[in-house]
Amino acid sequence: MRTEKIPATVITGFLGAGKTTLIRHLLEKADGRRIALIINEFGDLGVDGEVLKGCGIETCGEDDVIELTNGCICCTVADDFIPTMTALLERPARPDHIVIETSGLALPQPLVQAFNWPGITERVTVDGVVTVVDAAAVAAGRFASDPAAVDAQRQADPSLDHESPLEELFEDQLRAADLVVLNKVETLEPAALDAVRETVAHSTPAPHVVSPAGHLPPEVLLGLGAATETLIAGRKSHHEMEHEDGGEHDHDEFHSFVVDAPAIPDPDRFVAMLKEIVARHDVLRLKGFLDVPGKPMRMVVQGVGARLASSFDRLWQPGERATRLVVIAEAGVNESAIRNEIEAAVGERLSA
């Protein structure tokens, strides 16, 4: 009978940083390890879970992917995560490793603290928290951790005249890290990459690795042996520090909604129109599936900001064929206007 704790790796990172790509490569190179996935998705449609379920990797079947659909995991650990973990541990086929992908909007600290709960702590340990960073975005100054640099940007750019909670979230994800993966470095000059390293070092002493397109061998990500649940109390998030000061947690910093649409006969032009829409409304993240007539496979659309990518991933399953998009933005976004523009874009494609 095996009595050692099952190692769990928490993979966190900002929107579009490349977490799903990293996990998919990890599964492809699992070398026989039985890996269970828990995916904490933000929004009503779990697109990332569907992408991973469609990968067709033998060591990670659909029954090994468990999806939590409430993105604010800091508030659902007791009601959602703990029962999910308990059910996973009670399965006859014990996993060799558990990988948890947090939402791009989730706080990792409360999730890691949950591993200290009775019934969990005796059976699972956090092997490590891996924070994936979009190095190109950081180099562009979008998530700077230095308040002085942010103030300078604010003075130079009127669009940055308000405090952004995204910067705090970026810092929180770094503070929780045992390993930082610098992704999307292909377009960066050496000086820009060095600047990203300095930005990361301001928030965490954790080591970092540079990831070529999310392709890292499993031995880099797994086997850290950090037991992070015993360390996380010293890696406080802004959220926790605010509570210590008597502050309240604002749940309305982000807003997500789902747009359903008919089939898209010209997906390339439709995606181009989506890029214009997300740019006009400062949409943080857009992702989903497109139903392309005459194509047996579904098209996945994923992007952060105006950087959208699309590709066919797998055959449609009976009864699931549909066009659905998840839109994620900061609170106060004009949902009605975005819906109307997406519907207008669909109408134009249908009449083209």
JSON list of N, CA and C in Angstrom, two decimals, residues 238-314:
[
{"chain": "A", "resi": 238, "resn": "HIS", "atom": "N", "xyz": [-1.90, 40.72, -1.54]},
{"chain": "A", "resi": 238, "resn": "HIS", "atom": "CA", "xyz": [-2.52, 41.99, -1.21]},
{"chain": "A", "resi": 238, "resn": "HIS", "atom": "C", "xyz": [-3.87, 41.77, -0.53]},
{"chain": "A", "resi": 239, "resn": "HIS", "atom": "N", "xyz": [-4.58, 40.79, -1.02]},
{"chain": "A", "resi": 239, "resn": "HIS", "atom": "CA", "xyz": [-5.90, 40.44, -0.47]},
{"chain": "A", "resi": 239, "resn": "HIS", "atom": "C", "xyz": [-5.79, 40.16, 1.02]},
{"chain": "A", "resi": 240, "resn": "GLU", "atom": "N", "xyz": [-4.82, 39.32, 1.40]},
{"chain": "A", "resi": 240, "resn": "GLU", "atom": "CA", "xyz": [-4.65, 38.96, 2.80]},
{"chain": "A", "resi": 240, "resn": "GLU", "atom": "C", "xyz": [-4.20, 40.14, 3.64]},
{"chain": "A", "resi": 241, "resn": "MET", "atom": "N", "xyz": [-3.30, 40.94, 3.09]},
{"chain": "A", "resi": 241, "resn": "MET", "atom": "CA", "xyz": [-2.82, 42.10, 3.83]},
{"chain": "A", "resi": 241, "resn": "MET", "atom": "C", "xyz": [-3.93, 43.12, 4.05]},
{"chain": "A", "resi": 242, "resn": "GLU", "atom": "N", "xyz": [-4.83, 43.27, 3.07]},
{"chain": "A", "resi": 242, "resn": "GLU", "atom": "CA", "xyz": [-5.96, 44.17, 3.24]},
{"chain": "A", "resi": 242, "resn": "GLU", "atom": "C", "xyz": [-6.88, 43.68, 4.35]},
{"chain": "A", "resi": 243, "resn": "HIS", "atom": "N", "xyz": [-7.09, 42.35, 4.43]},
{"chain": "A", "resi": 243, "resn": "HIS", "atom": "CA", "xyz": [-7.92, 41.81, 5.49]},
{"chain": "A", "resi": 243, "resn": "HIS", "atom": "C", "xyz": [-7.28, 42.01, 6.85]},
{"chain": "A", "resi": 244, "resn": "GLU", "atom": "N", "xyz": [-5.95, 41.92, 6.91]},
{"chain": "A", "resi": 244, "resn": "GLU", "atom": "CA", "xyz": [-5.26, 42.19, 8.17]},
{"chain": "A", "resi": 244, "resn": "GLU", "atom": "C", "xyz": [-5.49, 43.61, 8.64]},
{"chain": "A", "resi": 245, "resn": "ASP", "atom": "N", "xyz": [-5.63, 44.53, 7.68]},
{"chain": "A", "resi": 245, "resn": "ASP", "atom": "CA", "xyz": [-5.86, 45.95, 8.00]},
{"chain": "A", "resi": 245, "resn": "ASP", "atom": "C", "xyz": [-7.34, 46.27, 8.16]},
{"chain": "A", "resi": 246, "resn": "GLY", "atom": "N", "xyz": [-8.19, 45.24, 8.10]},
{"chain": "A", "resi": 246, "resn": "GLY", "atom": "CA", "xyz": [-9.62, 45.47, 8.27]},
{"chain": "A", "resi": 246, "resn": "GLY", "atom": "C", "xyz": [-10.34, 45.79, 6.98]},
{"chain": "A", "resi": 247, "resn": "GLY", "atom": "N", "xyz": [-9.67, 45.67, 5.85]},
{"chain": "A", "resi": 247, "resn": "GLY", "atom": "CA", "xyz": [-10.28, 45.98, 4.56]},
{"chain": "A", "resi": 247, "resn": "GLY", "atom": "C", "xyz": [-11.15, 44.84, 4.08]},
{"chain": "A", "resi": 248, "resn": "GLU", "atom": "N", "xyz": [-11.92, 45.11, 3.06]},
{"chain": "A", "resi": 248, "resn": "GLU", "atom": "CA", "xyz": [-12.81, 44.12, 2.48]},
{"chain": "A", "resi": 248, "resn": "GLU", "atom": "C", "xyz": [-12.35, 43.77, 1.07]},
{"chain": "A", "resi": 249, "resn": "HIS", "atom": "N", "xyz": [-12.61, 42.55, 0.67]},
{"chain": "A", "resi": 249, "resn": "HIS", "atom": "CA", "xyz": [-12.22, 42.06, -0.65]},
{"chain": "A", "resi": 249, "resn": "HIS", "atom": "C", "xyz": [-13.26, 42.49, -1.69]},
{"chain": "A", "resi": 250, "resn": "ASP", "atom": "N", "xyz": [-12.79, 43.14, -2.73]},
{"chain": "A", "resi": 250, "resn": "ASP", "atom": "CA", "xyz": [-13.68, 43.59, -3.80]},
{"chain": "A", "resi": 250, "resn": "ASP", "atom": "C", "xyz": [-13.80, 42.49, -4.84]},
{"chain": "A", "resi": 251, "resn": "HIS", "atom": "N", "xyz": [-15.01, 41.93, -5.00]},
{"chain": "A", "resi": 251, "resn": "HIS", "atom": "CA", "xyz": [-15.22, 40.84, -5.95]},
{"chain": "A", "resi": 251, "resn": "HIS", "atom": "C", "xyz": [-15.59, 41.36, -7.33]},
{"chain": "A", "resi": 252, "resn": "ASP", "atom": "N", "xyz": [-15.67, 42.66, -7.49]},
{"chain": "A", "resi": 252, "resn": "ASP", "atom": "CA", "xyz": [-16.20, 43.20, -8.73]},
{"chain": "A", "resi": 252, "resn": "ASP", "atom": "C", "xyz": [-15.12, 43.83, -9.61]},
{"chain": "A", "resi": 253, "resn": "GLU", "atom": "N", "xyz": [-13.87, 43.38, -9.45]},
{"chain": "A", "resi": 253, "resn": "GLU", "atom": "CA", "xyz": [-12.80, 43.95, -10.25]},
{"chain": "A", "resi": 253, "resn": "GLU", "atom": "C", "xyz": [-12.84, 43.44, -11.69]},
{"chain": "A", "resi": 254, "resn": "PHE", "atom": "N", "xyz": [-13.47, 42.27, -11.90]},
{"chain": "A", "resi": 254, "resn": "PHE", "atom": "CA", "xyz": [-13.52, 41.66, -13.21]},
{"chain": "A", "resi": 254, "resn": "PHE", "atom": "C", "xyz": [-14.96, 41.26, -13.55]},
{"chain": "A", "resi": 255, "resn": "HIS", "atom": "N", "xyz": [-15.22, 41.22, -14.82]},
{"chain": "A", "resi": 255, "resn": "HIS", "atom": "CA", "xyz": [-16.55, 40.84, -15.28]},
{"chain": "A", "resi": 255, "resn": "HIS", "atom": "C", "xyz": [-16.39, 39.91, -16.48]},
{"chain": "A", "resi": 256, "resn": "SER", "atom": "N", "xyz": [-17.12, 38.80, -16.49]},
{"chain": "A", "resi": 256, "resn": "SER", "atom": "CA", "xyz": [-17.06, 37.87, -17.62]},
{"chain": "A", "resi": 256, "resn": "SER", "atom": "C", "xyz": [-18.47, 37.53, -18.07]},
{"chain": "A", "resi": 257, "resn": "PHE", "atom": "N", "xyz": [-18.61, 37.25, -19.35]},
{"chain": "A", "resi": 257, "resn": "PHE", "atom": "CA", "xyz": [-19.90, 36.83, -19.88]},
{"chain": "A", "resi": 257, "resn": "PHE", "atom": "C", "xyz": [-19.67, 35.99, -21.13]},
{"chain": "A", "resi": 258, "resn": "VAL", "atom": "N", "xyz": [-20.70, 35.24, -21.50]},
{"chain": "A", "resi": 258, "resn": "VAL", "atom": "CA", "xyz": [-20.63, 34.33, -22.64]},
{"chain": "A", "resi": 258, "resn": "VAL", "atom": "C", "xyz": [-21.50, 34.86, -23.77]},
{"chain": "A", "resi": 259, "resn": "VAL", "atom": "N", "xyz": [-20.97, 34.82, -24.99]},
{"chain": "A", "resi": 259, "resn": "VAL", "atom": "CA", "xyz": [-21.72, 35.21, -26.17]},
{"chain": "A", "resi": 259, "resn": "VAL", "atom": "C", "xyz": [-21.93, 33.96, -27.04]},
{"chain": "A", "resi": 260, "resn": "ASP", "atom": "N", "xyz": [-23.19, 33.59, -27.25]},
{"chain": "A", "resi": 260, "resn": "ASP", "atom": "CA", "xyz": [-23.52, 32.48, -28.14]},
{"chain": "A", "resi": 260, "resn": "ASP", "atom": "C", "xyz": [-23.83, 33.02, -29.53]},
{"chain": "A", "resi": 261, "resn": "ALA", "atom": "N", "xyz": [-23.43, 32.30, -30.57]},
{"chain": "A", "resi": 261, "resn": "ALA", "atom": "CA", "xyz": [-23.62, 32.79, -31.93]},
{"chain": "A", "resi": 261, "resn": "ALA", "atom": "C", "xyz": [-23.82, 31.61, -32.87]},
{"chain": "A", "resi": 262, "resn": "PRO", "atom": "N", "xyz": [-24.31, 31.86, -34.07]},
{"chain": "A", "resi": 262, "resn": "PRO", "atom": "CA", "xyz": [-24.46, 30.79, -35.07]},
{"chain": "A", "resi": 262, "resn": "PRO", "atom": "C", "xyz": [-23.10, 30.44, -35.68]},
{"chain": "A", "resi": 263, "resn": "ALA", "atom": "N", "xyz": [-23.14, 29.57, -36.67]},
{"chain": "A", "resi": 263, "resn": "ALA", "atom": "CA", "xyz": [-21.92, 29.14, -37.35]},
{"chain": "A", "resi": 263, "resn": "ALA", "atom": "C", "xyz": [-21.24, 30.33, -38.04]},
{"chain": "A", "resi": 264, "resn": "ILE", "atom": "N", "xyz": [-19.91, 30.23, -38.18]},
{"chain": "A", "resi": 264, "resn": "ILE", "atom": "CA", "xyz": [-19.09, 31.31, -38.76]},
{"chain": "A", "resi": 264, "resn": "ILE", "atom": "C", "xyz": [-18.48, 30.81, -40.07]},
{"chain": "A", "resi": 265, "resn": "PRO", "atom": "N", "xyz": [-19.04, 31.21, -41.23]},
{"chain": "A", "resi": 265, "resn": "PRO", "atom": "CA", "xyz": [-18.53, 30.69, -42.51]},
{"chain": "A", "resi": 265, "resn": "PRO", "atom": "C", "xyz": [-17.16, 31.23, -42.90]},
{"chain": "A", "resi": 266, "resn": "ASP", "atom": "N", "xyz": [-16.78, 32.41, -42.40]},
{"chain": "A", "resi": 266, "resn": "ASP", "atom": "CA", "xyz": [-15.48, 33.00, -42.74]},
{"chain": "A", "resi": 266, "resn": "ASP", "atom": "C", "xyz": [-14.74, 33.31, -41.45]},
{"chain": "A", "resi": 267, "resn": "PRO", "atom": "N", "xyz": [-14.13, 32.31, -40.83]},
{"chain": "A", "resi": 267, "resn": "PRO", "atom": "CA", "xyz": [-13.54, 32.51, -39.51]},
{"chain": "A", "resi": 267, "resn": "PRO", "atom": "C", "xyz": [-12.37, 33.50, -39.49]},
{"chain": "A", "resi": 268, "resn": "ASP", "atom": "N", "xyz": [-11.57, 33.55, -40.56]},
{"chain": "A", "resi": 268, "resn": "ASP", "atom": "CA", "xyz": [-10.42, 34.45, -40.58]},
{"chain": "A", "resi": 268, "resn": "ASP", "atom": "C", "xyz": [-10.86, 35.91, -40.46]},
{"chain": "A", "resi": 269, "resn": "ARG", "atom": "N", "xyz": [-11.85, 36.28, -41.24]},
{"chain": "A", "resi": 269, "resn": "ARG", "atom": "CA", "xyz": [-12.33, 37.66, -41.19]},
{"chain": "A", "resi": 269, "resn": "ARG", "atom": "C", "xyz": [-13.07, 37.93, -39.88]},
{"chain": "A", "resi": 270, "resn": "PHE", "atom": "N", "xyz": [-13.78, 36.93, -39.38]},
{"chain": "A", "resi": 270, "resn": "PHE", "atom": "CA", "xyz": [-14.47, 37.09, -38.11]},
{"chain": "A", "resi": 270, "resn": "PHE", "atom": "C", "xyz": [-13.48, 37.33, -36.97]},
{"chain": "A", "resi": 271, "resn": "VAL", "atom": "N", "xyz": [-12.40, 36.56, -36.94]},
{"chain": "A", "resi": 271, "resn": "VAL", "atom": "CA", "xyz": [-11.37, 36.76, -35.90]},
{"chain": "A", "resi": 271, "resn": "VAL", "atom": "C", "xyz": [-10.73, 38.13, -36.03]},
{"chain": "A", "resi": 272, "resn": "ALA", "atom": "N", "xyz": [-10.51, 38.58, -37.26]},
{"chain": "A", "resi": 272, "resn": "ALA", "atom": "CA", "xyz": [-9.96, 39.92, -37.47]},
{"chain": "A", "resi": 272, "resn": "ALA", "atom": "C", "xyz": [-10.90, 40.99, -36.90]},
{"chain": "A", "resi": 273, "resn": "MET", "atom": "N", "xyz": [-12.19, 40.79, -37.06]},
{"chain": "A", "resi": 273, "resn": "MET", "atom": "CA", "xyz": [-13.16, 41.73, -36.51]},
{"chain": "A", "resi": 273, "resn": "MET", "atom": "C", "xyz": [-13.20, 41.65, -34.98]},
{"chain": "A", "resi": 274, "resn": "LEU", "atom": "N", "xyz": [-13.01, 40.45, -34.43]},
{"chain": "A", "resi": 274, "resn": "LEU", "atom": "CA", "xyz": [-12.95, 40.31, -32.99]},
{"chain": "A", "resi": 274, "resn": "LEU", "atom": "C", "xyz": [-11.77, 41.10, -32.42]},
{"chain": "A", "resi": 275, "resn": "LYS", "atom": "N", "xyz": [-10.64, 41.07, -33.11]},
{"chain": "A", "resi": 275, "resn": "LYS", "atom": "CA", "xyz": [-9.48, 41.84, -32.65]},
{"chain": "A", "resi": 275, "resn": "LYS", "atom": "C", "xyz": [-9.82, 43.32, -32.53]},
{"chain": "A", "resi": 276, "resn": "GLU", "atom": "N", "xyz": [-10.55, 43.84, -33.50]},
{"chain": "A", "resi": 276, "resn": "GLU", "atom": "CA", "xyz": [-10.93, 45.25, -33.45]},
{"chain": "A", "resi": 276, "resn": "GLU", "atom": "C", "xyz": [-11.87, 45.52, -32.29]},
{"chain": "A", "resi": 277, "resn": "ILE", "atom": "N", "xyz": [-12.78, 44.60, -32.03]},
{"chain": "A", "resi": 277, "resn": "ILE", "atom": "CA", "xyz": [-13.74, 44.78, -30.94]},
{"chain": "A", "resi": 277, "resn": "ILE", "atom": "C", "xyz": [-13.04, 44.79, -29.59]},
{"chain": "A", "resi": 278, "resn": "VAL", "atom": "N", "xyz": [-12.16, 43.81, -29.36]},
{"chain": "A", "resi": 278, "resn": "VAL", "atom": "CA", "xyz": [-11.50, 43.74, -28.05]},
{"chain": "A", "resi": 278, "resn": "VAL", "atom": "C", "xyz": [-10.58, 44.94, -27.85]},
{"chain": "A", "resi": 279, "resn": "ALA", "atom": "N", "xyz": [-9.99, 45.45, -28.93]},
{"chain": "A", "resi": 279, "resn": "ALA", "atom": "CA", "xyz": [-9.13, 46.63, -28.81]},
{"chain": "A", "resi": 279, "resn": "ALA", "atom": "C", "xyz": [-9.95, 47.87, -28.44]},
{"chain": "A", "resi": 280, "resn": "ARG", "atom": "N", "xyz": [-11.13, 48.00, -29.03]},
{"chain": "A", "resi": 280, "resn": "ARG", "atom": "CA", "xyz": [-11.98, 49.18, -28.75]},
{"chain": "A", "resi": 280, "resn": "ARG", "atom": "C", "xyz": [-12.46, 49.20, -27.31]},
{"chain": "A", "resi": 281, "resn": "HIS", "atom": "N", "xyz": [-12.68, 48.01, -26.74]},
{"chain": "A", "resi": 281, "resn": "HIS", "atom": "CA", "xyz": [-13.29, 47.95, -25.40]},
{"chain": "A", "resi": 281, "resn": "HIS", "atom": "C", "xyz": [-12.31, 47.49, -24.32]},
{"chain": "A", "resi": 282, "resn": "ASP", "atom": "N", "xyz": [-11.03, 47.42, -24.64]},
{"chain": "A", "resi": 282, "resn": "ASP", "atom": "CA", "xyz": [-10.02, 47.02, -23.66]},
{"chain": "A", "resi": 282, "resn": "ASP", "atom": "C", "xyz": [-10.37, 45.69, -22.99]},
{"chain": "A", "resi": 283, "resn": "VAL", "atom": "N", "xyz": [-10.81, 44.75, -23.80]},
{"chain": "A", "resi": 283, "resn": "VAL", "atom": "CA", "xyz": [-11.10, 43.40, -23.28]},
{"chain": "A", "resi": 283, "resn": "VAL", "atom": "C", "xyz": [-9.79, 42.73, -22.89]},
{"chain": "A", "resi": 284, "resn": "LEU", "atom": "N", "xyz": [-9.77, 42.14, -21.71]},
{"chain": "A", "resi": 284, "resn": "LEU", "atom": "CA", "xyz": [-8.55, 41.48, -21.24]},
{"chain": "A", "resi": 284, "resn": "LEU", "atom": "C", "xyz": [-8.32, 40.13, -21.91]},
{"chain": "A", "resi": 285, "resn": "ARG", "atom": "N", "xyz": [-9.40, 39.38, -22.04]},
{"chain": "A", "resi": 285, "resn": "ARG", "atom": "CA", "xyz": [-9.27, 38.00, -22.53]},
{"chain": "A", "resi": 285, "resn": "ARG", "atom": "C", "xyz": [-10.50, 37.63, -23.31]},
{"chain": "A", "resi": 286, "resn": "LEU", "atom": "N", "xyz": [-10.31, 36.97, -24.44]},
{"chain": "A", "resi": 286, "resn": "LEU", "atom": "CA", "xyz": [-11.42, 36.42, -25.21]},
{"chain": "A", "resi": 286, "resn": "LEU", "atom": "C", "xyz": [-11.02, 35.02, -25.64]},
{"chain": "A", "resi": 287, "resn": "LYS", "atom": "N", "xyz": [-11.91, 34.08, -25.44]},
{"chain": "A", "resi": 287, "resn": "LYS", "atom": "CA", "xyz": [-11.60, 32.71, -25.81]},
{"chain": "A", "resi": 287, "resn": "LYS", "atom": "C", "xyz": [-12.90, 31.95, -26.04]},
{"chain": "A", "resi": 288, "resn": "GLY", "atom": "N", "xyz": [-12.81, 30.91, -26.82]},
{"chain": "A", "resi": 288, "resn": "GLY", "atom": "CA", "xyz": [-14.00, 30.14, -27.09]},
{"chain": "A", "resi": 288, "resn": "GLY", "atom": "C", "xyz": [-13.85, 29.23, -28.29]},
{"chain": "A", "resi": 289, "resn": "PHE", "atom": "N", "xyz": [-14.99, 28.79, -28.85]},
{"chain": "A", "resi": 289, "resn": "PHE", "atom": "CA", "xyz": [-15.01, 27.87, -29.97]},
{"chain": "A", "resi": 289, "resn": "PHE", "atom": "C", "xyz": [-15.87, 28.44, -31.09]},
{"chain": "A", "resi": 290, "resn": "LEU", "atom": "N", "xyz": [-15.44, 28.21, -32.33]},
{"chain": "A", "resi": 290, "resn": "LEU", "atom": "CA", "xyz": [-16.22, 28.62, -33.49]},
{"chain": "A", "resi": 290, "resn": "LEU", "atom": "C", "xyz": [-16.68, 27.39, -34.26]},
{"chain": "A", "resi": 291, "resn": "ASP", "atom": "N", "xyz": [-17.93, 27.43, -34.66]},
{"chain": "A", "resi": 291, "resn": "ASP", "atom": "CA", "xyz": [-18.50, 26.40, -35.53]},
{"chain": "A", "resi": 291, "resn": "ASP", "atom": "C", "xyz": [-18.33, 26.87, -36.97]},
{"chain": "A", "resi": 292, "resn": "VAL", "atom": "N", "xyz": [-17.44, 26.22, -37.72]},
{"chain": "A", "resi": 292, "resn": "VAL", "atom": "CA", "xyz": [-17.17, 26.60, -39.10]},
{"chain": "A", "resi": 292, "resn": "VAL", "atom": "C", "xyz": [-17.87, 25.60, -40.02]},
{"chain": "A", "resi": 293, "resn": "PRO", "atom": "N", "xyz": [-18.85, 26.04, -40.81]},
{"chain": "A", "resi": 293, "resn": "PRO", "atom": "CA", "xyz": [-19.59, 25.12, -41.69]},
{"chain": "A", "resi": 293, "resn": "PRO", "atom": "C", "xyz": [-18.66, 24.35, -42.62]},
{"chain": "A", "resi": 294, "resn": "GLY", "atom": "N", "xyz": [-18.95, 23.09, -42.78]},
{"chain": "A", "resi": 294, "resn": "GLY", "atom": "CA", "xyz": [-18.15, 22.25, -43.66]},
{"chain": "A", "resi": 294, "resn": "GLY", "atom": "C", "xyz": [-16.89, 21.71, -43.05]},
{"chain": "A", "resi": 295, "resn": "LYS", "atom": "N", "xyz": [-16.57, 22.11, -41.82]},
{"chain": "A", "resi": 295, "resn": "LYS", "atom": "CA", "xyz": [-15.38, 21.63, -41.13]},
{"chain": "A", "resi": 295, "resn": "LYS", "atom": "C", "xyz": [-15.79, 20.68, -40.01]},
{"chain": "A", "resi": 296, "resn": "PRO", "atom": "N", "xyz": [-15.26, 19.46, -40.00]},
{"chain": "A", "resi": 296, "resn": "PRO", "atom": "CA", "xyz": [-15.64, 18.51, -38.95]},
{"chain": "A", "resi": 296, "resn": "PRO", "atom": "C", "xyz": [-15.00, 18.81, -37.60]},
{"chain": "A", "resi": 297, "resn": "MET", "atom": "N", "xyz": [-13.97, 19.66, -37.60]},
{"chain": "A", "resi": 297, "resn": "MET", "atom": "CA", "xyz": [-13.27, 19.98, -36.37]},
{"chain": "A", "resi": 297, "resn": "MET", "atom": "C", "xyz": [-13.70, 21.35, -35.85]},
{"chain": "A", "resi": 298, "resn": "ARG", "atom": "N", "xyz": [-13.63, 21.52, -34.55]},
{"chain": "A", "resi": 298, "resn": "ARG", "atom": "CA", "xyz": [-13.97, 22.81, -33.96]},
{"chain": "A", "resi": 298, "resn": "ARG", "atom": "C", "xyz": [-12.75, 23.73, -34.00]},
{"chain": "A", "resi": 299, "resn": "MET", "atom": "N", "xyz": [-13.00, 25.01, -34.09]},
{"chain": "A", "resi": 299, "resn": "MET", "atom": "CA", "xyz": [-11.94, 26.01, -34.10]},
{"chain": "A", "resi": 299, "resn": "MET", "atom": "C", "xyz": [-11.88, 26.67, -32.72]},
{"chain": "A", "resi": 300, "resn": "VAL", "atom": "N", "xyz": [-10.69, 26.68, -32.13]},
{"chain": "A", "resi": 300, "resn": "VAL", "atom": "CA", "xyz": [-10.46, 27.31, -30.84]},
{"chain": "A", "resi": 300, "resn": "VAL", "atom": "C", "xyz": [-9.94, 28.72, -31.08]},
{"chain": "A", "resi": 301, "resn": "VAL", "atom": "N", "xyz": [-10.51, 29.70, -30.40]},
{"chain": "A", "resi": 301, "resn": "VAL", "atom": "CA", "xyz": [-10.03, 31.08, -30.44]},
{"chain": "A", "resi": 301, "resn": "VAL", "atom": "C", "xyz": [-9.59, 31.44, -29.04]},
{"chain": "A", "resi": 302, "resn": "GLN", "atom": "N", "xyz": [-8.34, 31.91, -28.90]},
{"chain": "A", "resi": 302, "resn": "GLN", "atom": "CA", "xyz": [-7.82, 32.31, -27.60]},
{"chain": "A", "resi": 302, "resn": "GLN", "atom": "C", "xyz": [-6.95, 33.54, -27.79]},
{"chain": "A", "resi": 303, "resn": "GLY", "atom": "N", "xyz": [-7.02, 34.44, -26.82]},
{"chain": "A", "resi": 303, "resn": "GLY", "atom": "CA", "xyz": [-6.17, 35.61, -26.91]},
{"chain": "A", "resi": 303, "resn": "GLY", "atom": "C", "xyz": [-6.23, 36.48, -25.68]},
{"chain": "A", "resi": 304, "resn": "VAL", "atom": "N", "xyz": [-5.21, 37.29, -25.53]},
{"chain": "A", "resi": 304, "resn": "VAL", "atom": "CA", "xyz": [-5.17, 38.30, -24.49]},
{"chain": "A", "resi": 304, "resn": "VAL", "atom": "C", "xyz": [-5.03, 39.64, -25.17]},
{"chain": "A", "resi": 305, "resn": "GLY", "atom": "N", "xyz": [-5.91, 40.58, -24.81]},
{"chain": "A", "resi": 305, "resn": "GLY", "atom": "CA", "xyz": [-5.93, 41.86, -25.52]},
{"chain": "A", "resi": 305, "resn": "GLY", "atom": "C", "xyz": [-6.26, 41.61, -26.98]},
{"chain": "A", "resi": 306, "resn": "ALA", "atom": "N", "xyz": [-5.59, 42.35, -27.85]},
{"chain": "A", "resi": 306, "resn": "ALA", "atom": "CA", "xyz": [-5.86, 42.22, -29.29]},
{"chain": "A", "resi": 306, "resn": "ALA", "atom": "C", "xyz": [-5.05, 41.10, -29.93]},
{"chain": "A", "resi": 307, "resn": "ARG", "atom": "N", "xyz": [-4.29, 40.36, -29.13]},
{"chain": "A", "resi": 307, "resn": "ARG", "atom": "CA", "xyz": [-3.50, 39.25, -29.68]},
{"chain": "A", "resi": 307, "resn": "ARG", "atom": "C", "xyz": [-4.36, 37.99, -29.65]},
{"chain": "A", "resi": 308, "resn": "LEU", "atom": "N", "xyz": [-5.01, 37.71, -30.74]},
{"chain": "A", "resi": 308, "resn": "LEU", "atom": "CA", "xyz": [-5.88, 36.54, -30.86]},
{"chain": "A", "resi": 308, "resn": "LEU", "atom": "C", "xyz": [-5.25, 35.51, -31.78]},
{"chain": "A", "resi": 309, "resn": "ALA", "atom": "N", "xyz": [-5.39, 34.25, -31.40]},
{"chain": "A", "resi": 309, "resn": "ALA", "atom": "CA", "xyz": [-4.92, 33.15, -32.24]},
{"chain": "A", "resi": 309, "resn": "ALA", "atom": "C", "xyz": [-6.06, 32.15, -32.39]},
{"chain": "A", "resi": 310, "resn": "SER", "atom": "N", "xyz": [-6.09, 31.48, -33.52]},
{"chain": "A", "resi": 310, "resn": "SER", "atom": "CA", "xyz": [-7.14, 30.49, -33.76]},
{"chain": "A", "resi": 310, "resn": "SER", "atom": "C", "xyz": [-6.55, 29.27, -34.45]},
{"chain": "A", "resi": 311, "resn": "SER", "atom": "N", "xyz": [-7.14, 28.11, -34.13]},
{"chain": "A", "resi": 311, "resn": "SER", "atom": "CA", "xyz": [-6.69, 26.86, -34.75]},
{"chain": "A", "resi": 311, "resn": "SER", "atom": "C", "xyz": [-7.75, 25.79, -34.52]},
{"chain": "A", "resi": 312, "resn": "PHE", "atom": "N", "xyz": [-7.74, 24.77, -35.39]},
{"chain": "A", "resi": 312, "resn": "PHE", "atom": "CA", "xyz": [-8.62, 23.62, -35.20]},
{"chain": "A", "resi": 312, "resn": "PHE", "atom": "C", "xyz": [-7.93, 22.65, -34.25]},
{"chain": "A", "resi": 313, "resn": "ASP", "atom": "N", "xyz": [-8.70, 22.14, -33.26]},
{"chain": "A", "resi": 313, "resn": "ASP", "atom": "CA", "xyz": [-8.03, 21.26, -32.29]},
{"chain": "A", "resi": 313, "resn": "ASP", "atom": "C", "xyz": [-8.52, 19.81, -32.33]},
{"chain": "A", "resi": 314, "resn": "ARG", "atom": "N", "xyz": [-9.85, 19.58, -32.49]},
{"chain": "A", "resi": 314, "resn": "ARG", "atom": "CA", "xyz": [-10.32, 18.19, -32.52]},
{"chain": "A", "resi": 314, "resn": "ARG", "atom": "C", "xyz": [-11.69, 18.14, -33.17]}
]
